mmCIF file of C-alpha atoms and ligand atoms in Angstrom:
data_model
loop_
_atom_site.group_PDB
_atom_site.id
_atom_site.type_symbol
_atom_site.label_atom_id
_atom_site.label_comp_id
_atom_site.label_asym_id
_atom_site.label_seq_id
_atom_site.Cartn_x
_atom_site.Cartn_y
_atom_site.Cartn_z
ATOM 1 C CA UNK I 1 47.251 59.991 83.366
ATOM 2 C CA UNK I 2 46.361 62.708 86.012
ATOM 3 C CA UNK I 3 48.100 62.282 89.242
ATOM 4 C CA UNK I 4 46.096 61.272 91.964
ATOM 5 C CA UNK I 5 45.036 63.356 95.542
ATOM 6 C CA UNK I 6 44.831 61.864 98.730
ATOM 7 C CA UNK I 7 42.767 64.040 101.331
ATOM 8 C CA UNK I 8 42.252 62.825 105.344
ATOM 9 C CA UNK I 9 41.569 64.235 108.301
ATOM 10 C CA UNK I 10 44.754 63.715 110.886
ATOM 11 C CA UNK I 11 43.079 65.766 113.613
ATOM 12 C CA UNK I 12 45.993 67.876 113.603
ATOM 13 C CA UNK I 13 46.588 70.040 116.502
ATOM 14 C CA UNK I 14 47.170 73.888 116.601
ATOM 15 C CA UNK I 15 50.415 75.125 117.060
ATOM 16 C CA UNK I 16 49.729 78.834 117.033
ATOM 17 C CA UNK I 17 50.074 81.794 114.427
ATOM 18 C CA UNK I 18 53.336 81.735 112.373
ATOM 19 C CA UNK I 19 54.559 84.463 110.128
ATOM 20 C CA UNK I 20 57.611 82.670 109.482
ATOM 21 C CA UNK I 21 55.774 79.879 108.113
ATOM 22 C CA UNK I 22 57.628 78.184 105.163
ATOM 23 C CA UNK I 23 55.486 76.283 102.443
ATOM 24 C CA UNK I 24 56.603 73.386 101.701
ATOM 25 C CA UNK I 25 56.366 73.794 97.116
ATOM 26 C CA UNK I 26 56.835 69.647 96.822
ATOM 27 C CA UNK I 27 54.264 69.123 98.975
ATOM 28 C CA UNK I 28 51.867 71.858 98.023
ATOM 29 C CA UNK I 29 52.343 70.563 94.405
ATOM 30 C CA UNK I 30 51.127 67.024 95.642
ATOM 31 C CA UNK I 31 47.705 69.242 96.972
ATOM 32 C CA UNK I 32 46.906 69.635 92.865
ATOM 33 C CA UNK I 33 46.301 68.054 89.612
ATOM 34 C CA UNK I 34 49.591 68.640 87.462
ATOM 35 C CA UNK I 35 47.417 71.237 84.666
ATOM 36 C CA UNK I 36 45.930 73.102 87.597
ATOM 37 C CA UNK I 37 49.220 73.441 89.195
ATOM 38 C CA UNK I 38 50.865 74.609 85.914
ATOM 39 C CA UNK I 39 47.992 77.068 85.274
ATOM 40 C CA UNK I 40 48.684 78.974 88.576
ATOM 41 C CA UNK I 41 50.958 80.987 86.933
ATOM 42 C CA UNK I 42 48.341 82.472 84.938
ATOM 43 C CA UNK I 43 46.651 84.019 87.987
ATOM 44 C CA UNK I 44 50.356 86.143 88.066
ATOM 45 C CA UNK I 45 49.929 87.863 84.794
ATOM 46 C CA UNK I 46 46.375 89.044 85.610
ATOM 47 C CA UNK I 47 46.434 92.411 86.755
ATOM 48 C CA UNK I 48 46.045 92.763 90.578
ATOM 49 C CA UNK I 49 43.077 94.365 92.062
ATOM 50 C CA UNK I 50 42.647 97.497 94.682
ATOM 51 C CA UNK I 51 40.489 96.918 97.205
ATOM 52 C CA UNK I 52 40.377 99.690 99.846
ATOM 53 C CA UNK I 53 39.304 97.636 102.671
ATOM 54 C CA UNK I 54 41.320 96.699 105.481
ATOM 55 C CA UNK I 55 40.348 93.596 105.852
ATOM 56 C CA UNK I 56 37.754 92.430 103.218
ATOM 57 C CA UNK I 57 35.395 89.353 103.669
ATOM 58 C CA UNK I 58 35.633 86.474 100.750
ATOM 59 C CA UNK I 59 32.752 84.369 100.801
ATOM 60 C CA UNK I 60 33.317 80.765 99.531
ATOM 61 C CA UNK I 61 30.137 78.491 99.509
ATOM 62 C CA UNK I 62 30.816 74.570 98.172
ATOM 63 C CA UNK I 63 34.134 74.984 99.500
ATOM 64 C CA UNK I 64 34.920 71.469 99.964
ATOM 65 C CA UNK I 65 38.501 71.048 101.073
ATOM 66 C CA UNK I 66 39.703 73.701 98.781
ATOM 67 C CA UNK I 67 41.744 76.103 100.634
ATOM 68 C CA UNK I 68 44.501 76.192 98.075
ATOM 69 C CA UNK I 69 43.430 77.895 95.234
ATOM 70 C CA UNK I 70 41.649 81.183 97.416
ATOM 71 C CA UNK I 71 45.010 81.823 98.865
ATOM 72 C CA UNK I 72 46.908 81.827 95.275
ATOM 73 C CA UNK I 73 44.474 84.271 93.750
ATOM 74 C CA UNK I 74 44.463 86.424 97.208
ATOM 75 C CA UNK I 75 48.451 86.583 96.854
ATOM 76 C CA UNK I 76 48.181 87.180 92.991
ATOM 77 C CA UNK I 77 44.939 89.806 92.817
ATOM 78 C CA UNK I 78 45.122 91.570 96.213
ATOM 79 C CA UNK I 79 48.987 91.757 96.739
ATOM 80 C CA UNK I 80 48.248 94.690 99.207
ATOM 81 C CA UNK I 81 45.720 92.372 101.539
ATOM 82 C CA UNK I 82 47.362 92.069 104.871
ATOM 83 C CA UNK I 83 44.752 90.644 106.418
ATOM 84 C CA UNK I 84 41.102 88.851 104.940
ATOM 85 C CA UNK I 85 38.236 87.510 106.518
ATOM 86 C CA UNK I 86 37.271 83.785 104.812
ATOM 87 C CA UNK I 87 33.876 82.948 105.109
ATOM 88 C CA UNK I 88 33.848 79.112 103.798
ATOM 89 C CA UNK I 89 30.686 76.962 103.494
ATOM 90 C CA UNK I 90 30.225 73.447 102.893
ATOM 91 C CA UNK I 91 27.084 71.018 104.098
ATOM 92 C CA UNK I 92 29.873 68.578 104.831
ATOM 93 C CA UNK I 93 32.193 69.633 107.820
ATOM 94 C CA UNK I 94 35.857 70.018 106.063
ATOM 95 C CA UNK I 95 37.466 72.068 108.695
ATOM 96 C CA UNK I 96 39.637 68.562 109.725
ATOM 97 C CA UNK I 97 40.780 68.209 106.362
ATOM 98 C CA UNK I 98 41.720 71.852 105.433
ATOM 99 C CA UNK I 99 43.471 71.801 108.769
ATOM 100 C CA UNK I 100 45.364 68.813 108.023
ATOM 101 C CA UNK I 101 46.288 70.491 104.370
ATOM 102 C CA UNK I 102 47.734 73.298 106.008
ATOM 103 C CA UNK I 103 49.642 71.642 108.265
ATOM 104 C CA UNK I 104 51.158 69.144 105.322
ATOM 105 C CA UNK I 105 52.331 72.516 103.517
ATOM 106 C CA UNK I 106 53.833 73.917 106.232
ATOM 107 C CA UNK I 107 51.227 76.240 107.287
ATOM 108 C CA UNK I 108 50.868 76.427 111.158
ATOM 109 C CA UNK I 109 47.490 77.414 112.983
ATOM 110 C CA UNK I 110 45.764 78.659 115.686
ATOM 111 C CA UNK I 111 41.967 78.044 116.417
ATOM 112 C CA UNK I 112 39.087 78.556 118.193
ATOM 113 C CA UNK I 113 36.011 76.033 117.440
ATOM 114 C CA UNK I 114 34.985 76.843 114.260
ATOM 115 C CA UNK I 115 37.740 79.431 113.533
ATOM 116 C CA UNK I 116 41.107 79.391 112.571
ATOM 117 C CA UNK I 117 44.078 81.708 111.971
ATOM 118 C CA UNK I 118 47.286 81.519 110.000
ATOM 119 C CA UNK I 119 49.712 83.269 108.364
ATOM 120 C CA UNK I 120 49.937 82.670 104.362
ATOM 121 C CA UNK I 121 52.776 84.259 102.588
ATOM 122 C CA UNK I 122 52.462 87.191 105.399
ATOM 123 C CA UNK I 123 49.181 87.775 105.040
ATOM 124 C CA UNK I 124 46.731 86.971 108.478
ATOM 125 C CA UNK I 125 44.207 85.207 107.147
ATOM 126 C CA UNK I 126 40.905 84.998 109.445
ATOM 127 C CA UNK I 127 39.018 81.803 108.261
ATOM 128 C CA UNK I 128 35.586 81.014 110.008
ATOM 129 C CA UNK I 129 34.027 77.607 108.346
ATOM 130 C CA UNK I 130 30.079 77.497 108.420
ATOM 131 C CA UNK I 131 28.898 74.093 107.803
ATOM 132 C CA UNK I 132 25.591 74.868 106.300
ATOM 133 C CA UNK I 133 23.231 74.914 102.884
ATOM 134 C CA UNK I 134 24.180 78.336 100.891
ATOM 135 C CA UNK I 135 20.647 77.941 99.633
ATOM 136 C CA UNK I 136 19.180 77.841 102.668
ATOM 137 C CA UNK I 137 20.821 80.800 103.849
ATOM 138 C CA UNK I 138 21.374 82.847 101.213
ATOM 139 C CA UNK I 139 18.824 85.288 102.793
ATOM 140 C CA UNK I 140 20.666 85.820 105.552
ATOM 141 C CA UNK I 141 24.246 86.017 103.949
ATOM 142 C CA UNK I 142 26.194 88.792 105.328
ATOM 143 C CA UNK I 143 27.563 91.122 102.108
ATOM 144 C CA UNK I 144 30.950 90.341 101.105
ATOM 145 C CA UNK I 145 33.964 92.020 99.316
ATOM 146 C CA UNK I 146 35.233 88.804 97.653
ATOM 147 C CA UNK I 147 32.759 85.841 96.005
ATOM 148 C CA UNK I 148 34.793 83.311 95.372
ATOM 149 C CA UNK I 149 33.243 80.335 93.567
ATOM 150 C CA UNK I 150 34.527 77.173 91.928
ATOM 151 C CA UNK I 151 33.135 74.096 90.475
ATOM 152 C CA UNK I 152 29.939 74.884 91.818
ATOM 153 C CA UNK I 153 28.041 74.986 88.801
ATOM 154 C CA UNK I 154 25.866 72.219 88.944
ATOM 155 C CA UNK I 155 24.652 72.955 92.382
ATOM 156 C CA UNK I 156 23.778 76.556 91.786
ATOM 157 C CA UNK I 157 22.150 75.964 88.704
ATOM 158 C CA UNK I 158 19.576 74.429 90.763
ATOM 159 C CA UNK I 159 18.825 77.582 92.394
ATOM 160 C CA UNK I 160 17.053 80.244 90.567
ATOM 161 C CA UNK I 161 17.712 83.541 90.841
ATOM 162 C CA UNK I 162 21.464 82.389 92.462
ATOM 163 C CA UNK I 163 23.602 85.058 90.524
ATOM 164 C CA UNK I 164 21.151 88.177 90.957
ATOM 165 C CA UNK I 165 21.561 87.398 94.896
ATOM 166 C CA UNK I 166 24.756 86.810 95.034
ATOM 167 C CA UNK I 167 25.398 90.036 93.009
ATOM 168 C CA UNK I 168 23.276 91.997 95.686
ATOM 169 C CA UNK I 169 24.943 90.462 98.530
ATOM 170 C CA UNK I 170 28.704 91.839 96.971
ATOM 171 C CA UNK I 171 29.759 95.102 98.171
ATOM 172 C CA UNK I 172 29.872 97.720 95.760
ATOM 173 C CA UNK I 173 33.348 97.917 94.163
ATOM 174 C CA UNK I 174 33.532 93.919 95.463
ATOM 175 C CA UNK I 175 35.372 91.586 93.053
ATOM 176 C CA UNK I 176 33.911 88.390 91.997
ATOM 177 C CA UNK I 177 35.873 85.633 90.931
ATOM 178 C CA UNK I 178 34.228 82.313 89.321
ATOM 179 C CA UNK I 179 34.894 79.581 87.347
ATOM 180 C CA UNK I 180 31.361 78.982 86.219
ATOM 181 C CA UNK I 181 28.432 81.743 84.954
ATOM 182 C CA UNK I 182 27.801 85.561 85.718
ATOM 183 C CA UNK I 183 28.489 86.473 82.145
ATOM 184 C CA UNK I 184 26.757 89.277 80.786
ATOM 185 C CA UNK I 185 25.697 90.947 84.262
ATOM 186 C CA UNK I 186 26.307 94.723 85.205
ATOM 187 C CA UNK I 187 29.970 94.424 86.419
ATOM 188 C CA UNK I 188 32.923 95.104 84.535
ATOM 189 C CA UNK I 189 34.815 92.180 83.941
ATOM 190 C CA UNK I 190 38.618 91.622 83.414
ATOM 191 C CA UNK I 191 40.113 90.191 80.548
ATOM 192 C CA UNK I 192 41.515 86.202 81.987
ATOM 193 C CA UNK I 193 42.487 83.100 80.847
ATOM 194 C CA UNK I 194 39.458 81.105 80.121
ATOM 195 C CA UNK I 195 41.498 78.010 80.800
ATOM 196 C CA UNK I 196 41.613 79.149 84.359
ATOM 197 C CA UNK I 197 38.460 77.295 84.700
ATOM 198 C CA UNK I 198 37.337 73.699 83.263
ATOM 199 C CA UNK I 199 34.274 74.995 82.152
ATOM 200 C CA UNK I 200 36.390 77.736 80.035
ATOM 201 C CA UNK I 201 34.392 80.287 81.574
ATOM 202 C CA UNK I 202 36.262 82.311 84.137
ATOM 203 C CA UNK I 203 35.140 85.498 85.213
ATOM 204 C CA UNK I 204 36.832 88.408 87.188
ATOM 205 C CA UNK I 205 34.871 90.733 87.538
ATOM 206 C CA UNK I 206 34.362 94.235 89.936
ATOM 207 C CA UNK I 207 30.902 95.143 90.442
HETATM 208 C C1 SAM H 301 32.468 69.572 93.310
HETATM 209 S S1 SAM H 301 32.743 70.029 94.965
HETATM 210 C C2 SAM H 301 33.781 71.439 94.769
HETATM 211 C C3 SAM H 301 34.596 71.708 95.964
HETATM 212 C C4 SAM H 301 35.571 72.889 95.827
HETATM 213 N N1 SAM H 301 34.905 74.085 95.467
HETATM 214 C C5 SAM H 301 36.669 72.597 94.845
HETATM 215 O O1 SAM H 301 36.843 73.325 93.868
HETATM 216 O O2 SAM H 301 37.415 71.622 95.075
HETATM 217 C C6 SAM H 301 31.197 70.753 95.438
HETATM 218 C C7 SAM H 301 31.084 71.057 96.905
HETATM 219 O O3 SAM H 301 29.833 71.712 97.132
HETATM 220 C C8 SAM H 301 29.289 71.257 98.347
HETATM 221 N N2 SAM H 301 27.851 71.540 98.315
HETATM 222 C C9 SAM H 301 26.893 70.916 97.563
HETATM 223 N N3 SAM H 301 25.697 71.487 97.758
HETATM 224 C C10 SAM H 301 25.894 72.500 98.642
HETATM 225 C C11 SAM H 301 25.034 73.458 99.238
HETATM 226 N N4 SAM H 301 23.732 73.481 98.961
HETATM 227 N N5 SAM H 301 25.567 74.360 100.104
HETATM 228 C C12 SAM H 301 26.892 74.342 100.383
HETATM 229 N N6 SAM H 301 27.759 73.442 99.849
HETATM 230 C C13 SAM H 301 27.269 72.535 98.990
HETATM 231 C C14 SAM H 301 29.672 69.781 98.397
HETATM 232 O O4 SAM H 301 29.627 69.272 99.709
HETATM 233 C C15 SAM H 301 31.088 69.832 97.820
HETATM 234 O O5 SAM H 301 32.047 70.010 98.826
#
């Protein structure tokens, strides 16, 4: 039987930027399902990517309370990242929860309203939550160096024309990474586990 996740908001309060943070394994491990924890260590044997940005912008829309899985594929793919810009959206406000997530591993915070800032495995990670419809917005995206999608499918399927945007809105030489679609689109894609994703469909993929 899969184990089960409990996610709440403790209004936790910011107790600054730590690089000495220390994550807490046991209770990260209690943050995922037992086969998504196990497959982690699949994101190690893919080979990392070179990004030659300084600090490149991952855009995450349908976030939910995920902040977990980002970081383990920013450690694994961009090893060389010292810094990243998260752009997370959600229509539902989050924040509390991811804040309270971070907190449980071990990972302290600083913030500003809608901002916050904290140290993951030494890298600075810069994460500004929009609560907003991607849809809605997608016009007005800013471009982005990192997509970053996961089970998201059934949402975006409602949307025509979703990929071909999204695809514009990447910077050239961007990586996408998705559990869900893009197949067969000018990028070149990396070989991956499949079972990375539920749907057996994950992409990596440079454009
Ligand atoms: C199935 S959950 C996936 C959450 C997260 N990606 C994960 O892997 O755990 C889908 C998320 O998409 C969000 N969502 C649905 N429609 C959306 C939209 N139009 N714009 C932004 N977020 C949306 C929901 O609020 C929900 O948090």
């Amino acid at each position: 039987m899969p184990n089960f996740i409990m996610y709440e908001d403790r209004n936790v309060k910011a107790k600054g930027l730590n690089k000495e943070n220390v994550i807490s394994e046991t209770k990260l491990k209690e943050y995922f399902y037992d086969s998504d924890y196990d497959n982690l260590s699949l994101i190690k044997t893919i080979e990392p990517f070179e990004l030659h940005v300084p600090i490149p912008t991952l855009f995450y829309p349908g976030c939910g309370v995920d902040i977990l899985f980002p970081l383990h594929y920013l450690n694994a793919l961009f090893p060389r990242t010292k810094e990243v810009h998260f752009v997370f959206m959600d229509t539902e406000n989050t924040l509390g929860i991811i804040k309270t997530i971070l907190d449980d591993v071990g990972i302290s915070f600083s913030e500003n309203k809608t901002f916050i800032n904290f140290y993951w495995n030494n890298t600075l990670v810069n994460l500004e939550f929009k609560t907003a419809n991607v849809f809605k917005n997608i016009d007005s995206l800013p471009q982005f160096h990192i997509y970053f999608e996961r089970a998201f499918r059934i949402m975006r399927d409602t949307f025509p024309g979703y990929e071909e945007i999204i695809i514009k809105k990447l910077h050239n030489d961007g990586i996408l990474i998705s559990d869900s679609g893009f197949q067969d689109k000018k990028l070149q894609y990396k070989e991956v586990p499949k079972s990375l994703s539920s749907y057996n469909e994950m992409v990596l993929a440079t454009k």
